[in-house]
Amino acid sequence: MVERIRNPKDLAALRERSVREQQLRAGARDVRVTVHMGTCGIAAGASDILVCLMEELASAGAENVTIHRSGCAGLCQQEPMMTVEDASGRSVCYGRLTADKVRQVVLEHIVGGQPVADFTVRT
C-alpha cells in the first residue's frame, strides 16, 4: 500500500522507517526470510506482509535477519507466504499469513528460535 506524505513529519517518519529497513537487509545474517511475491501472493496481501515483517523485525531489534523477495512458491492457495531459514539451513514455510501471524512468527521463531507449527505449510 502506498502511503501519502502530507507533511514534513510524515516524510521524516518514512525516512526513519526506510533506514531501519535497509539496515535489516544489509550484511551477512543468521536468519534469511523470503516473502513470496508472485502475482498470487501480491493479490493475497504479500506486500502488506512484507511491510509488517520489516516493522516487526525493527521493533524486536532482530538484527540477524536478511529479508528477500521471491516469486510464486507454487502454493497459491496458501498465499501470502514466507519462508524462514535459520543458520543451520533448516527452512520453515508459513502460509495464509496475517499481520498477527507475522508478529507471532517474528517473536517465537525468528527471535525465539522455535517454529510456529500452527502456521506452517505442509508440502
mmCIF file of C-alpha atoms in Angstrom:
data_model
loop_
_atom_site.group_PDB
_atom_site.id
_atom_site.type_symbol
_atom_site.label_atom_id
_atom_site.label_comp_id
_atom_site.label_asym_id
_atom_site.label_seq_id
_atom_site.Cartn_x
_atom_site.Cartn_y
_atom_site.Cartn_z
ATOM 1 C CA MET A 1 0.000 0.000 0.000
ATOM 2 C CA VAL A 2 1.363 3.426 -0.966
ATOM 3 C CA GLU A 3 1.412 5.975 1.827
ATOM 4 C CA ARG A 4 0.759 9.625 1.168
ATOM 5 C CA ILE A 5 3.219 12.101 2.572
ATOM 6 C CA ARG A 6 1.194 15.045 3.820
ATOM 7 C CA ASN A 7 3.704 16.975 5.901
ATOM 8 C CA PRO A 8 7.375 17.048 6.980
ATOM 9 C CA LYS A 9 6.626 14.788 9.957
ATOM 10 C CA ASP A 10 5.317 12.062 7.603
ATOM 11 C CA LEU A 11 8.439 12.420 5.459
ATOM 12 C CA ALA A 12 10.726 12.113 8.498
ATOM 13 C CA ALA A 13 8.860 9.011 9.691
ATOM 14 C CA LEU A 14 9.132 7.439 6.238
ATOM 15 C CA ARG A 15 12.853 8.171 6.102
ATOM 16 C CA GLU A 16 13.425 6.688 9.558
ATOM 17 C CA ARG A 17 11.498 3.524 8.666
ATOM 18 C CA SER A 18 13.375 3.208 5.362
ATOM 19 C CA VAL A 19 16.745 3.481 7.112
ATOM 20 C CA ARG A 20 15.750 0.743 9.588
ATOM 21 C CA GLU A 21 14.526 -1.480 6.755
ATOM 22 C CA GLN A 22 17.781 -1.020 4.810
ATOM 23 C CA GLN A 23 19.771 -1.923 7.901
ATOM 24 C CA LEU A 24 17.780 -5.156 8.145
ATOM 25 C CA ARG A 25 18.736 -6.046 4.571
ATOM 26 C CA ALA A 26 22.456 -5.274 4.780
ATOM 27 C CA GLY A 27 25.233 -7.706 5.691
ATOM 28 C CA ALA A 28 25.558 -11.407 6.411
ATOM 29 C CA ARG A 29 22.918 -12.668 8.788
ATOM 30 C CA ASP A 30 21.939 -15.779 10.702
ATOM 31 C CA VAL A 31 18.324 -15.884 9.520
ATOM 32 C CA ARG A 32 17.025 -15.487 5.972
ATOM 33 C CA VAL A 33 13.345 -14.649 5.471
ATOM 34 C CA THR A 34 11.863 -14.875 1.987
ATOM 35 C CA VAL A 35 8.474 -13.314 1.303
ATOM 36 C CA HIS A 36 6.861 -14.915 -1.752
ATOM 37 C CA MET A 37 5.796 -12.046 -4.009
ATOM 38 C CA GLY A 38 4.381 -13.684 -7.132
ATOM 39 C CA THR A 39 1.201 -12.269 -8.639
ATOM 40 C CA CYS A 40 -0.893 -14.592 -6.480
ATOM 41 C CA GLY A 41 0.991 -13.545 -3.347
ATOM 42 C CA ILE A 42 0.669 -9.849 -4.073
ATOM 43 C CA ALA A 43 -3.056 -10.281 -4.771
ATOM 44 C CA ALA A 44 -3.396 -12.075 -1.414
ATOM 45 C CA GLY A 45 -1.597 -9.297 0.505
ATOM 46 C CA ALA A 46 2.114 -10.195 0.399
ATOM 47 C CA SER A 47 3.117 -6.531 0.043
ATOM 48 C CA ASP A 48 1.446 -5.710 3.352
ATOM 49 C CA ILE A 49 3.043 -8.803 4.916
ATOM 50 C CA LEU A 50 6.492 -7.619 3.775
ATOM 51 C CA VAL A 51 5.939 -4.184 5.328
ATOM 52 C CA CYS A 52 4.624 -5.751 8.542
ATOM 53 C CA LEU A 53 7.608 -8.130 8.677
ATOM 54 C CA MET A 54 10.104 -5.283 8.363
ATOM 55 C CA GLU A 55 8.317 -3.264 11.041
ATOM 56 C CA GLU A 56 8.130 -6.215 13.437
ATOM 57 C CA LEU A 57 11.799 -7.115 12.943
ATOM 58 C CA ALA A 58 12.794 -3.500 13.589
ATOM 59 C CA SER A 59 10.580 -3.371 16.716
ATOM 60 C CA ALA A 60 12.041 -6.623 18.027
ATOM 61 C CA GLY A 61 15.587 -5.426 17.378
ATOM 62 C CA ALA A 62 16.247 -8.513 15.250
ATOM 63 C CA GLU A 63 19.485 -7.534 13.538
ATOM 64 C CA ASN A 64 20.479 -11.047 12.470
ATOM 65 C CA VAL A 65 17.911 -11.226 9.647
ATOM 66 C CA THR A 66 18.154 -10.764 5.886
ATOM 67 C CA ILE A 67 14.890 -10.214 4.016
ATOM 68 C CA HIS A 68 14.445 -11.397 0.433
ATOM 69 C CA ARG A 69 11.591 -11.411 -2.046
ATOM 70 C CA SER A 70 10.853 -14.230 -4.464
ATOM 71 C CA GLY A 71 8.214 -15.210 -6.975
ATOM 72 C CA CYS A 72 5.444 -17.718 -6.514
ATOM 73 C CA ALA A 73 6.245 -20.826 -4.468
ATOM 74 C CA GLY A 74 3.621 -22.838 -6.363
ATOM 75 C CA LEU A 75 1.161 -22.986 -3.486
ATOM 76 C CA CYS A 76 -1.146 -20.147 -4.475
ATOM 77 C CA GLN A 77 -3.917 -21.264 -2.107
ATOM 78 C CA GLN A 78 -1.522 -20.712 0.836
ATOM 79 C CA GLU A 79 -0.632 -17.104 -0.041
ATOM 80 C CA PRO A 80 0.546 -14.822 1.411
ATOM 81 C CA MET A 81 3.565 -16.932 2.359
ATOM 82 C CA MET A 82 7.076 -16.551 3.724
ATOM 83 C CA THR A 83 9.932 -18.956 4.339
ATOM 84 C CA VAL A 84 12.259 -18.659 7.333
ATOM 85 C CA GLU A 85 15.697 -20.291 7.002
ATOM 86 C CA ASP A 86 17.990 -20.394 10.028
ATOM 87 C CA ALA A 87 21.797 -20.511 10.108
ATOM 88 C CA SER A 88 21.776 -24.323 10.019
ATOM 89 C CA GLY A 89 19.834 -24.254 6.743
ATOM 90 C CA ARG A 90 16.565 -25.515 8.212
ATOM 91 C CA SER A 91 13.620 -23.935 6.376
ATOM 92 C CA VAL A 92 10.069 -23.476 7.586
ATOM 93 C CA CYS A 93 7.375 -22.205 5.244
ATOM 94 C CA TYR A 94 4.458 -20.230 6.690
ATOM 95 C CA GLY A 95 1.194 -19.698 4.821
ATOM 96 C CA ARG A 96 -2.061 -17.759 4.937
ATOM 97 C CA LEU A 97 -0.281 -15.028 6.830
ATOM 98 C CA THR A 98 -1.830 -12.052 8.577
ATOM 99 C CA ALA A 99 -0.159 -9.227 10.493
ATOM 100 C CA ASP A 100 -0.850 -11.050 13.782
ATOM 101 C CA LYS A 101 0.680 -14.276 12.473
ATOM 102 C CA VAL A 102 3.763 -12.395 11.257
ATOM 103 C CA ARG A 103 4.179 -10.851 14.723
ATOM 104 C CA GLN A 104 3.993 -14.289 16.316
ATOM 105 C CA VAL A 105 6.475 -15.811 13.828
ATOM 106 C CA VAL A 106 8.934 -12.959 14.445
ATOM 107 C CA LEU A 107 8.741 -13.279 18.221
ATOM 108 C CA GLU A 108 8.607 -17.069 18.528
ATOM 109 C CA HIS A 109 10.618 -18.322 15.548
ATOM 110 C CA ILE A 110 12.959 -15.598 14.336
ATOM 111 C CA VAL A 111 13.784 -14.162 17.765
ATOM 112 C CA GLY A 112 12.954 -17.185 19.945
ATOM 113 C CA GLY A 113 14.196 -19.972 17.677
ATOM 114 C CA GLN A 114 11.024 -22.082 17.888
ATOM 115 C CA PRO A 115 8.950 -22.546 14.707
ATOM 116 C CA VAL A 116 5.228 -21.815 14.998
ATOM 117 C CA ALA A 117 3.671 -25.131 13.973
ATOM 118 C CA ASP A 118 0.133 -23.736 13.662
ATOM 119 C CA PHE A 119 1.055 -21.613 10.626
ATOM 120 C CA THR A 120 3.417 -23.939 8.764
ATOM 121 C CA VAL A 121 2.684 -25.157 5.260
ATOM 122 C CA ARG A 122 3.000 -28.892 4.830
ATOM 123 C CA THR A 123 4.378 -29.750 1.399
#
